[in-house]
mmCIF file of C-alpha atoms in Angstrom:
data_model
loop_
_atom_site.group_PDB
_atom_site.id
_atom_site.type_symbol
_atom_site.label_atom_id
_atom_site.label_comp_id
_atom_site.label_asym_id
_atom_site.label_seq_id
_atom_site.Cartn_x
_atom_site.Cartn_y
_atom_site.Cartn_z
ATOM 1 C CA UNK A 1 -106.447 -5.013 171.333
ATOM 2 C CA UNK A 2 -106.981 -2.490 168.662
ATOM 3 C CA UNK A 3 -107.630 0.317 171.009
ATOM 4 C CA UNK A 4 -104.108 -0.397 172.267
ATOM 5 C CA UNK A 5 -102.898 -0.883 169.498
ATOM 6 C CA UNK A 6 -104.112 2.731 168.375
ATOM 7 C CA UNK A 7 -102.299 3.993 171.368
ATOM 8 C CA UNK A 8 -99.197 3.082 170.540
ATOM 9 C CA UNK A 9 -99.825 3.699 167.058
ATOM 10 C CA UNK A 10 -100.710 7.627 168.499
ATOM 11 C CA UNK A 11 -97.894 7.638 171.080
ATOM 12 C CA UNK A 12 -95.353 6.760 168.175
ATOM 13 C CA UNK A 13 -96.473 9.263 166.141
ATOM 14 C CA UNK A 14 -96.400 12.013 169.085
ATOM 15 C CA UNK A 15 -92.140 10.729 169.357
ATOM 16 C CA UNK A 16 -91.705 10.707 165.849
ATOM 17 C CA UNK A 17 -92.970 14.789 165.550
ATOM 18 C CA UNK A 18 -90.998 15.347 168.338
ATOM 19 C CA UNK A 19 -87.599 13.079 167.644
ATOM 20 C CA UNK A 20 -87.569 11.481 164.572
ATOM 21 C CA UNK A 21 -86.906 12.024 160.759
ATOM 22 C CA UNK A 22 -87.283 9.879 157.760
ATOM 23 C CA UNK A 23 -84.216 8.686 156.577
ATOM 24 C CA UNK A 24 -84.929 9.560 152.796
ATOM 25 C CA UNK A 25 -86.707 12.169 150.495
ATOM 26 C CA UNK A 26 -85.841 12.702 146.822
ATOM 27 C CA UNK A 27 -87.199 12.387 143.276
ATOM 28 C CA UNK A 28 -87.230 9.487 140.549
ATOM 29 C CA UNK A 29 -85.000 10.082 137.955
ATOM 30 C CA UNK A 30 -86.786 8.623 134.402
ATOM 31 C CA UNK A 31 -86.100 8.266 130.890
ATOM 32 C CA UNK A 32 -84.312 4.460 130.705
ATOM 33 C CA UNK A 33 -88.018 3.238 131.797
ATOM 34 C CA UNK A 34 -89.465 5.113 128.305
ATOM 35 C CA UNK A 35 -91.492 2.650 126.265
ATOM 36 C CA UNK A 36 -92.175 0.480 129.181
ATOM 37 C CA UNK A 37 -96.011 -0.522 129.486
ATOM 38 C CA UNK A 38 -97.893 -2.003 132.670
ATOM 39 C CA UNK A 39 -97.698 -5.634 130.572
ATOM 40 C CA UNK A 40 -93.697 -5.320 130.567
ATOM 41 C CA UNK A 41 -93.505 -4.832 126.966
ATOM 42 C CA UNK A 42 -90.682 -2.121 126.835
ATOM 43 C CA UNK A 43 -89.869 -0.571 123.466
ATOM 44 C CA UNK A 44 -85.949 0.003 123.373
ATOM 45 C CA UNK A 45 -86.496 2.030 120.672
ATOM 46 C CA UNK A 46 -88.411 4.412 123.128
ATOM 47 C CA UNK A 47 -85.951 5.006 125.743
ATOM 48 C CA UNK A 48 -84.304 8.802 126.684
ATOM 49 C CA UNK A 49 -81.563 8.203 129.280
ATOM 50 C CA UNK A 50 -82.120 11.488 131.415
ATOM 51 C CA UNK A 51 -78.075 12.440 130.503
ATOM 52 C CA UNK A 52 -77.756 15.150 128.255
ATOM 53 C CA UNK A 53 -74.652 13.671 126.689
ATOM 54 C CA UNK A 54 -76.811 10.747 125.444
ATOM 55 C CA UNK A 55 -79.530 13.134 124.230
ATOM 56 C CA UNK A 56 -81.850 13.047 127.107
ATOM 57 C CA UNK A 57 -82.702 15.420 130.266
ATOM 58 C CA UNK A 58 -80.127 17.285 132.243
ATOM 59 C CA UNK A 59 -80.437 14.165 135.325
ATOM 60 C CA UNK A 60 -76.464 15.071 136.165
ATOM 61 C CA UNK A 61 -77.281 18.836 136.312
ATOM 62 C CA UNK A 62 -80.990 17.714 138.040
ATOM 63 C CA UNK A 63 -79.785 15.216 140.912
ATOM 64 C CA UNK A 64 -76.600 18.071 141.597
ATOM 65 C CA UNK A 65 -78.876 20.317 141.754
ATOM 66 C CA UNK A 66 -81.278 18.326 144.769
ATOM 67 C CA UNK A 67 -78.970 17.577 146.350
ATOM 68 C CA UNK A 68 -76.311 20.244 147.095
ATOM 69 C CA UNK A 69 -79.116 23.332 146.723
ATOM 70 C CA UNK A 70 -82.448 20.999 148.246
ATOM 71 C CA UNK A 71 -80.996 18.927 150.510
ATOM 72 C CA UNK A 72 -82.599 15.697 149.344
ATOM 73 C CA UNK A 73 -80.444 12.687 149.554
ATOM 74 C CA UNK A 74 -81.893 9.758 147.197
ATOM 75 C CA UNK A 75 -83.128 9.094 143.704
ATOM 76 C CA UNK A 76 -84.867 6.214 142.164
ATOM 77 C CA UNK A 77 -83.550 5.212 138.747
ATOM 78 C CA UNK A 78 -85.897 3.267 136.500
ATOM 79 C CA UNK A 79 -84.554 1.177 134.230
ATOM 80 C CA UNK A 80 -86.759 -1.471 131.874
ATOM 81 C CA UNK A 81 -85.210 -5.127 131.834
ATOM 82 C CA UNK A 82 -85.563 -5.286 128.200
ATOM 83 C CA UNK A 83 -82.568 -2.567 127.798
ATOM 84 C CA UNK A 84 -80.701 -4.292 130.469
ATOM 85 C CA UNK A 85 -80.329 -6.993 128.894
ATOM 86 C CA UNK A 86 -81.088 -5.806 125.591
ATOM 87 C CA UNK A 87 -84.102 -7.773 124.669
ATOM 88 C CA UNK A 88 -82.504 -11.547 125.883
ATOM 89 C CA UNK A 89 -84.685 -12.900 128.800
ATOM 90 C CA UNK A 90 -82.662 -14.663 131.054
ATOM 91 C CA UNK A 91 -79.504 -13.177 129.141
ATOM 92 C CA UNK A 92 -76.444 -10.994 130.434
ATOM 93 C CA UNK A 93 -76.340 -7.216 130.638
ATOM 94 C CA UNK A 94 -75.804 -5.473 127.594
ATOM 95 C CA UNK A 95 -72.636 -3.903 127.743
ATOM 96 C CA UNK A 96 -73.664 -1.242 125.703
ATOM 97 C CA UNK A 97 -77.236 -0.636 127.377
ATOM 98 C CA UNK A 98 -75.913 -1.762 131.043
ATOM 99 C CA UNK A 99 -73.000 1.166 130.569
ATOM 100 C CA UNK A 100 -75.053 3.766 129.529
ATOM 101 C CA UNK A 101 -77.301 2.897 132.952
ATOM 102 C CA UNK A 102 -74.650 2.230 134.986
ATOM 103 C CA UNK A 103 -73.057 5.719 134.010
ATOM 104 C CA UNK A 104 -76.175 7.509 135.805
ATOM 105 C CA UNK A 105 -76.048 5.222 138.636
ATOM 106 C CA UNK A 106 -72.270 6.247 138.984
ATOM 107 C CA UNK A 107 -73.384 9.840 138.757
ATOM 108 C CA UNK A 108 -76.007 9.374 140.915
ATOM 109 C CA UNK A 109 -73.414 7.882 143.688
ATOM 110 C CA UNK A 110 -71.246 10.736 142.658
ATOM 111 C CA UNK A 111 -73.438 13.443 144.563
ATOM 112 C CA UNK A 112 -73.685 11.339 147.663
ATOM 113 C CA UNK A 113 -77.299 10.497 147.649
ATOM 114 C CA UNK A 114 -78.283 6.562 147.734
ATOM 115 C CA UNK A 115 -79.671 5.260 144.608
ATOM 116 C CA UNK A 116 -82.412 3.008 143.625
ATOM 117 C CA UNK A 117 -81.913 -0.086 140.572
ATOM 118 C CA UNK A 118 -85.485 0.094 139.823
ATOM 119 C CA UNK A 119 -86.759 -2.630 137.242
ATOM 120 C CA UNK A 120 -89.942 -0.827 135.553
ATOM 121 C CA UNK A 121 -91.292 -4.268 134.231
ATOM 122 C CA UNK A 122 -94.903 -4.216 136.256
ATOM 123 C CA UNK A 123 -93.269 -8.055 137.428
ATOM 124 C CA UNK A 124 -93.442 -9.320 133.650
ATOM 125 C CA UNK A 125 -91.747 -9.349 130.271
ATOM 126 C CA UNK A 126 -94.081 -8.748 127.560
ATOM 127 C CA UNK A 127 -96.926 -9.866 128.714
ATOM 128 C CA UNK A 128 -96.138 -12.747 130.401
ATOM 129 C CA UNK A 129 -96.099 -12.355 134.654
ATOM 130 C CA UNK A 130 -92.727 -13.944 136.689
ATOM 131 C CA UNK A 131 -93.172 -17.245 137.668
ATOM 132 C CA UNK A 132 -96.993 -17.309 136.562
ATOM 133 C CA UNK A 133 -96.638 -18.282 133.057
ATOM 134 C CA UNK A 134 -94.084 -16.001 131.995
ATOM 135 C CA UNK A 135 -90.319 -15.706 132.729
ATOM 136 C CA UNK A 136 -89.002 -18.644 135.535
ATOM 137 C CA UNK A 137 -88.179 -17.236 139.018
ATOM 138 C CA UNK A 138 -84.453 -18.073 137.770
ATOM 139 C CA UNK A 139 -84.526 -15.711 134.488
ATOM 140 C CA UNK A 140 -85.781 -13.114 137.161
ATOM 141 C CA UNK A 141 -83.167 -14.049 139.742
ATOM 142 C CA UNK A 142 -80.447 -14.041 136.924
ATOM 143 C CA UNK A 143 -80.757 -10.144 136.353
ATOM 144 C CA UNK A 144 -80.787 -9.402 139.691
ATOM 145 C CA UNK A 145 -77.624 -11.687 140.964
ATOM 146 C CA UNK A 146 -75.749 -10.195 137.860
ATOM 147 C CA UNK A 147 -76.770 -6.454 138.741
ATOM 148 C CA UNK A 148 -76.185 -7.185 142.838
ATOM 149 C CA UNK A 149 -72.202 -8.731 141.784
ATOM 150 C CA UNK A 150 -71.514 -5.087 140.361
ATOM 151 C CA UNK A 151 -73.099 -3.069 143.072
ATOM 152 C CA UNK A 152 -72.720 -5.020 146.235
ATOM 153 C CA UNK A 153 -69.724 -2.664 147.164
ATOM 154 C CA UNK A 154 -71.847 0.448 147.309
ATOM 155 C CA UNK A 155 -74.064 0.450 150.254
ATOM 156 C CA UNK A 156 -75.814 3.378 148.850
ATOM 157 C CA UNK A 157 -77.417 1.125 146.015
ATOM 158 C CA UNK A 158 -80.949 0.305 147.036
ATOM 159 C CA UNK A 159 -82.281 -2.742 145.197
ATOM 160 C CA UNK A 160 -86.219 -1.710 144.010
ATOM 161 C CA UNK A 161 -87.167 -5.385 143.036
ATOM 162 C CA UNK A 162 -89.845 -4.657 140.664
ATOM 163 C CA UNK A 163 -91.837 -1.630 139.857
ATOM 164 C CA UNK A 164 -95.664 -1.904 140.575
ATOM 165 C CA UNK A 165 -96.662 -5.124 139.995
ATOM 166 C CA UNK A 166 -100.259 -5.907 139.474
ATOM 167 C CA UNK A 167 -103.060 -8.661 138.496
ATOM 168 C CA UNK A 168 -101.203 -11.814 139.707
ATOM 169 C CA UNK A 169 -101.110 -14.044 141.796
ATOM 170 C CA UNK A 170 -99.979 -12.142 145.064
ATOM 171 C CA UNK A 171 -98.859 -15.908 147.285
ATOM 172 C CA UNK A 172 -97.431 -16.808 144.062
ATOM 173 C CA UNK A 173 -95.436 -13.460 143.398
ATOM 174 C CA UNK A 174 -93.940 -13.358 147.381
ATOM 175 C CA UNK A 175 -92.305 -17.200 146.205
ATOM 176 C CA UNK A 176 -90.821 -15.276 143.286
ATOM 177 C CA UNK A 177 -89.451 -12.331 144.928
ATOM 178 C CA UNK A 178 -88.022 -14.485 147.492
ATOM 179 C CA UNK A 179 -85.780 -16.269 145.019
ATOM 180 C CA UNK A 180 -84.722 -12.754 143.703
ATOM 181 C CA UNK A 181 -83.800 -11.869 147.384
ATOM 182 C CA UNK A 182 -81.912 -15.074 148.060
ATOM 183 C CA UNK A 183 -80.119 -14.377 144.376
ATOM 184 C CA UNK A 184 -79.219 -11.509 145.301
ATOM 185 C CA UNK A 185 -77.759 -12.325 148.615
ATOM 186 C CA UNK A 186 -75.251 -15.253 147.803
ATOM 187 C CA UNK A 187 -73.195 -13.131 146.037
ATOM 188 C CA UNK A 188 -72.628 -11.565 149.355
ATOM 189 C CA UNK A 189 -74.502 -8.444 148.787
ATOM 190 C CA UNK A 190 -75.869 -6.802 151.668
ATOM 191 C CA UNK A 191 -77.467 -4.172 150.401
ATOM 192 C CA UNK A 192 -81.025 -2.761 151.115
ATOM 193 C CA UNK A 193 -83.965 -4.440 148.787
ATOM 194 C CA UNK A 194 -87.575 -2.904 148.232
ATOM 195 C CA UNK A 195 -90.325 -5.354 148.211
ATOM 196 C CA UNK A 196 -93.426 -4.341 146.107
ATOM 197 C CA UNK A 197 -97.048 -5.794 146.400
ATOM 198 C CA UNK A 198 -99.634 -6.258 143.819
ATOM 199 C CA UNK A 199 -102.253 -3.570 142.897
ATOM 200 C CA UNK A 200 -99.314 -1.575 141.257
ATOM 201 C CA UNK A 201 -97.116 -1.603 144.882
ATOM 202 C CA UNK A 202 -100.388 0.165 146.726
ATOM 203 C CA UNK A 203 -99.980 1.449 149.862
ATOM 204 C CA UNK A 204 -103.898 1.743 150.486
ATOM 205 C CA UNK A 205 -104.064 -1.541 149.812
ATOM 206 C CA UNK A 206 -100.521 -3.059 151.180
ATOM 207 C CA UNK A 207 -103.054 -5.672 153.729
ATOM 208 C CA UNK A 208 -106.075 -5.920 152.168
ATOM 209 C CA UNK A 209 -104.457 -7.171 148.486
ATOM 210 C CA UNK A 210 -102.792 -9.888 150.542
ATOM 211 C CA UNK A 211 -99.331 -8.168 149.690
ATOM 212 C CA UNK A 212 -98.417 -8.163 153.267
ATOM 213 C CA UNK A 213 -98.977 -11.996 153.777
ATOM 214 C CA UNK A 214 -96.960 -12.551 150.898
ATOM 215 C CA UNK A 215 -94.221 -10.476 151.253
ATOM 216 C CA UNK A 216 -93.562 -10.397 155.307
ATOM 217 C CA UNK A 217 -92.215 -14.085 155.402
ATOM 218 C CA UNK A 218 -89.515 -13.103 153.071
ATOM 219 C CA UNK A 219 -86.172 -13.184 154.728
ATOM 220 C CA UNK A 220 -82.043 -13.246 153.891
ATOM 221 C CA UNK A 221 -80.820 -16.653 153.684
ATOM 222 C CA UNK A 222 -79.739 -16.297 157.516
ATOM 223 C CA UNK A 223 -83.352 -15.971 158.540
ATOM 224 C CA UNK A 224 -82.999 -12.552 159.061
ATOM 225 C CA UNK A 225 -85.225 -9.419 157.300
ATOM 226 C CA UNK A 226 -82.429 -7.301 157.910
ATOM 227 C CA UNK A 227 -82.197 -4.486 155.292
ATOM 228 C CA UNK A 228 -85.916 -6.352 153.497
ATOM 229 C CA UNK A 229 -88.380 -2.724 153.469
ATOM 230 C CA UNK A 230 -91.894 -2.792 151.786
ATOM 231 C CA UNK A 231 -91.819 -0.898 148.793
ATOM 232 C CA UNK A 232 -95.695 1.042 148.416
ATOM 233 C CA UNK A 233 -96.559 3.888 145.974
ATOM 234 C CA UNK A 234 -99.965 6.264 145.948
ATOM 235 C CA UNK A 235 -100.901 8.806 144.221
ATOM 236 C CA UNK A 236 -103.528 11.516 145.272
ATOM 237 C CA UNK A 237 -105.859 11.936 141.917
ATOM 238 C CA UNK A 238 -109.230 11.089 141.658
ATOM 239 C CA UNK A 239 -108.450 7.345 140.514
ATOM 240 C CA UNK A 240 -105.015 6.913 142.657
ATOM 241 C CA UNK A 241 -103.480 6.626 139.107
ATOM 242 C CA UNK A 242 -101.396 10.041 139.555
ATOM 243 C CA UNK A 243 -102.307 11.211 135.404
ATOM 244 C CA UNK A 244 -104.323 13.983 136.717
ATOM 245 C CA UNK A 245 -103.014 17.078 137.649
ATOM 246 C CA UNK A 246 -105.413 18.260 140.518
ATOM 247 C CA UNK A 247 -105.350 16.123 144.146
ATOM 248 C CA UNK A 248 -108.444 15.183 146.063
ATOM 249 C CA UNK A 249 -107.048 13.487 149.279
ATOM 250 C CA UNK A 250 -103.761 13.507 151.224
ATOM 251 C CA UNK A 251 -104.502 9.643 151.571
ATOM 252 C CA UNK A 252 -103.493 10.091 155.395
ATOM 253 C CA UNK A 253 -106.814 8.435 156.894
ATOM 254 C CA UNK A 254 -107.500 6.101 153.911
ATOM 255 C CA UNK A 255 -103.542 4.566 153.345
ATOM 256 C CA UNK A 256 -100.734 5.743 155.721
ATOM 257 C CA UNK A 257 -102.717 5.320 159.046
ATOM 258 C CA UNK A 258 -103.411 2.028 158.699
ATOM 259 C CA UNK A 259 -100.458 1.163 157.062
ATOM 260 C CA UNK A 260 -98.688 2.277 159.722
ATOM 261 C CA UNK A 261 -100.463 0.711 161.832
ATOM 262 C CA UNK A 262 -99.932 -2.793 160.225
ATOM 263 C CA UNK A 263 -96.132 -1.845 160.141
ATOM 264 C CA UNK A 264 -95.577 -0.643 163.690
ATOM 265 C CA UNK A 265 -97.883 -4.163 165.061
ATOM 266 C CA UNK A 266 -94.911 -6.167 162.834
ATOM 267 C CA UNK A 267 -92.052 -4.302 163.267
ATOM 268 C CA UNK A 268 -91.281 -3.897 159.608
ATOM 269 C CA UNK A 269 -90.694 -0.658 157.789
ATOM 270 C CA UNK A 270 -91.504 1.036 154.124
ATOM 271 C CA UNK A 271 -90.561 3.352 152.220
ATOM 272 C CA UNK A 272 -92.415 5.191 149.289
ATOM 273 C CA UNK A 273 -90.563 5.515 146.093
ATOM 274 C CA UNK A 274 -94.038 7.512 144.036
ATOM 275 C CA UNK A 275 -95.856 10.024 144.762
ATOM 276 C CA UNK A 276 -96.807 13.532 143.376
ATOM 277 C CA UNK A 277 -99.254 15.350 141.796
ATOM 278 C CA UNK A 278 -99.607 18.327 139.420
ATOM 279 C CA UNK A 279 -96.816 20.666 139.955
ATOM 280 C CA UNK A 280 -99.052 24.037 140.808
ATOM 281 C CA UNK A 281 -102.129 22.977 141.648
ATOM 282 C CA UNK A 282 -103.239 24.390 144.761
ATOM 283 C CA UNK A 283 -105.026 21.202 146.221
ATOM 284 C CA UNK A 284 -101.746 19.142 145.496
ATOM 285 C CA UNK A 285 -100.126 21.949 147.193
ATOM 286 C CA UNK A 286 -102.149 21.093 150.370
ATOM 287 C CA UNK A 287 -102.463 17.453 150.375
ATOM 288 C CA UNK A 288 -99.309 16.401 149.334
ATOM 289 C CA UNK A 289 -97.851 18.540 152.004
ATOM 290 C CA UNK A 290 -99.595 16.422 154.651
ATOM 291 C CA UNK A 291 -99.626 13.296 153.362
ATOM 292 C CA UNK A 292 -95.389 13.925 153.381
ATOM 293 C CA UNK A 293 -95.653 15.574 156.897
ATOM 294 C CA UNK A 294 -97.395 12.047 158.090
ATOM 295 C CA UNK A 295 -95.006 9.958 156.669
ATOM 296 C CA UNK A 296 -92.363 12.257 158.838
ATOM 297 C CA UNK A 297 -94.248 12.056 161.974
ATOM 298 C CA UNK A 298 -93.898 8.398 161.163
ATOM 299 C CA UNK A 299 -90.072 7.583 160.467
ATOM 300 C CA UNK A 300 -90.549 4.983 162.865
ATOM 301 C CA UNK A 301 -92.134 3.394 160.323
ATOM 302 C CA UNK A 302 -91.313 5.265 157.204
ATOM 303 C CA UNK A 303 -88.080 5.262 155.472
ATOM 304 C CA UNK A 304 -89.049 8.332 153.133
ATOM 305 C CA UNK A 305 -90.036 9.420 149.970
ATOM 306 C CA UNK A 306 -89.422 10.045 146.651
ATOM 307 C CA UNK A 307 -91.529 11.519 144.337
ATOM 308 C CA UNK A 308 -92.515 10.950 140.567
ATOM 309 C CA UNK A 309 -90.897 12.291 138.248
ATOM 310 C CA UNK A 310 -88.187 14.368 136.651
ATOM 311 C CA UNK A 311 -85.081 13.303 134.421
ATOM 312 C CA UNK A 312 -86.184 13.165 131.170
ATOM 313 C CA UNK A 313 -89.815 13.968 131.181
ATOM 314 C CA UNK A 314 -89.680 17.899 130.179
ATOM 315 C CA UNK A 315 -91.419 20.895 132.520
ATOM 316 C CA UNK A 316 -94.509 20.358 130.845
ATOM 317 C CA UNK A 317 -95.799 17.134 132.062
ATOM 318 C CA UNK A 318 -98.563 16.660 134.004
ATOM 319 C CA UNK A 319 -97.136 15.792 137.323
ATOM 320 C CA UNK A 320 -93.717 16.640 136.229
ATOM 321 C CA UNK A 321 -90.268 17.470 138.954
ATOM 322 C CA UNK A 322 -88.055 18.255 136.537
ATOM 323 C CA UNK A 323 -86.877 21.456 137.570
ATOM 324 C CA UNK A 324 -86.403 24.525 135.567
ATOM 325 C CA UNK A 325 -82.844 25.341 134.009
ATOM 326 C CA UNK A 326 -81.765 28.701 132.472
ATOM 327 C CA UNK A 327 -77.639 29.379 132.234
ATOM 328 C CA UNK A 328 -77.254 26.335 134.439
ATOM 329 C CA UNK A 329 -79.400 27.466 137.331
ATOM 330 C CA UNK A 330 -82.326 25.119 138.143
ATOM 331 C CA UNK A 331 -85.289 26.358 139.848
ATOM 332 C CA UNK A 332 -87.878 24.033 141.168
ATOM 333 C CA UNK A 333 -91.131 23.523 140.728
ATOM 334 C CA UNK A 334 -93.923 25.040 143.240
ATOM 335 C CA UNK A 335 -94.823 21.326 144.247
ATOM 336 C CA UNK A 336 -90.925 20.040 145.095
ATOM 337 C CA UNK A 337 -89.728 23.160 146.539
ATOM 338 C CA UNK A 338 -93.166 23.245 148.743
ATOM 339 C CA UNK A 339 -93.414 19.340 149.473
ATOM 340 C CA UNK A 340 -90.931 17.193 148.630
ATOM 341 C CA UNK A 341 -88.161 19.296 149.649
ATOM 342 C CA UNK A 342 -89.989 21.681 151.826
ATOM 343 C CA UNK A 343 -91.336 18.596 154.395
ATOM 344 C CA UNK A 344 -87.784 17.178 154.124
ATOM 345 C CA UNK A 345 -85.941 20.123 155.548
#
């Protein structure tokens, strides 16, 4: 069985060099996601909206820039649920906070490209995890049937359920998402939802964490898992933790072979929304490179990519994509231009 299913695991990937692309490649777009900590603590206080009109990066001048001189065609938006709702669990958006977000998400629809509502709360509010002690499934389903009644007539929002959640209890955590999905869904939204595993959304270990038994039953209230994609991150550092600015493996024998392999056996597709690695280091050069080239032999499978991070993290930082800007002209750096963009075109 596994020897066929290798073959058409190989023949796929022979079509999808020859035929297919993936759908997506871009960059996340930071800054409202400042102060946020893996135990969803996020400091208001801390946050840079990547708009230079409210004192953070150039995004505006950044996602114009990928898309009409790159090519790319989505960007991932991170956004903490503290500012959302400014500090009120289970409360209403902020109008303040919610229109400051919203106004990127407009410019982000604005170039064309589709646009990911990313929560960056690690699937907990300070400290405590969704559903396991912390904030009810309904608190969590609140935010996201208030944010899907605004955006459920733009088919180029992307719903990103929760950003890398981690130390829980996976069975537990599908439950929860699931009453996010079916949230989001009555109010007649059809757009496309991410759905992250445990072991901060790993796509090494998508099976083994028991992610994949926990999030495949999920469906639409219909019974359907139309428009339901596995959301899966990896880095390519020494520790997978992408703080480091040199690469040591292009992960495609150790995470996207057998993921792909698990996704072509159930029909189901992901897409991953971080990656990256120093911006001129020549191993990240190389390994990124393939580990994007992969994914692309594999849109069967694979929706895309987008890597981490520009916005409002400045030029400087370690794995940074914020590209260069002199007399509004942005130039990119070595790793996007090479990678992200280059494996795209």
């Amino acid at each position: 069985m596994l020897n066929k299913l290798s073959s058409i695991v190989a023949a796929s990937t022979l079509l999808g060099s020859a035929f297919a692309k993936v759908k997506y490649a871009g960059v996340n777009i930071a800054g409202f996601d400042f102060g946020c900590g893996t135990d969803g603590t996020c400091n208001t206080a801390s946050v840079t909206p990547p708009l230079s009109f409210y004192g953070g990066g150039d995004g505006q001048g950044q996602m114009n820039h990928f898309v009409k001189d790159d090519g790319l065609n989505i960007f991932r938006l991170p956004v903490g649920w503290q500012w959302l709702t400014n500090n009120t669990l289970g409360g209403p958006l902020n109008p303040n906070n919610f229109g400051e977000y919203n106004t990127l998400v407009q410019i982000c629809l604005n170039t064309g490209a589709s646009c990911i509502v990313d929560i960056h709360n690690y699937a907990r509010w300070n400290g405590g995890i969704i559903g396991q002690g912390g904030p009810t499934d309904q608190q969590f389903a609140s935010v996201w049937s208030q944010l899907a009644n605004i955006y459920q007539g733009q088919s180029k929002v992307i719903f990103g359920i929760m950003n890398e959640p981690h130390d829980l209890n996976v069975s537990r955590w599908g439950e929860s998402v699931q009453v996010a999905v079916n949230a989001i869904r009555a109010t007649g939204a059809k757009n496309l939802i991410t759905l992250p595993g445990t072991n901060y959304a790993s796509a090494q270990n998508f099976v083994s964490s028991g992610s994949a038994a926990a999030l495949a039953p999920i469906t639409n209230p219909d019974g359907t898992k139309t428009n339901l994609v596995f959301d899966v991150h990896k880095y390519l550092d020494i520790d997978g933790s992408g703080t480091h600015t040199n690469c040591v493996t292009n992960n495609i024998n150790s995470t996207f072979e057998p993921l792909a392999e698990y996704l072509n056996s159930v029909g189901r597709m992901a897409i991953l929304s971080e990656t990256g690695g120093g911006p001129n280091d020549t191993s990240c050069l190389t390994d990124l490179c393939q580990e994007l080239q992969y994914i692309d032999q594999n849109a069967n499978v694979f929706l895309g990519w987008v890597g981490w991070a520009a916005g409002s993290f400045d030029t400087s930082y370690t794995i940074t994509e914020t590209p260069f800007e002199s007399n509004g002209k942005f130039t990119d750096q070595p790793l996007v231009a090479k990678c992200i963009v280059g494996e795209f075109k």
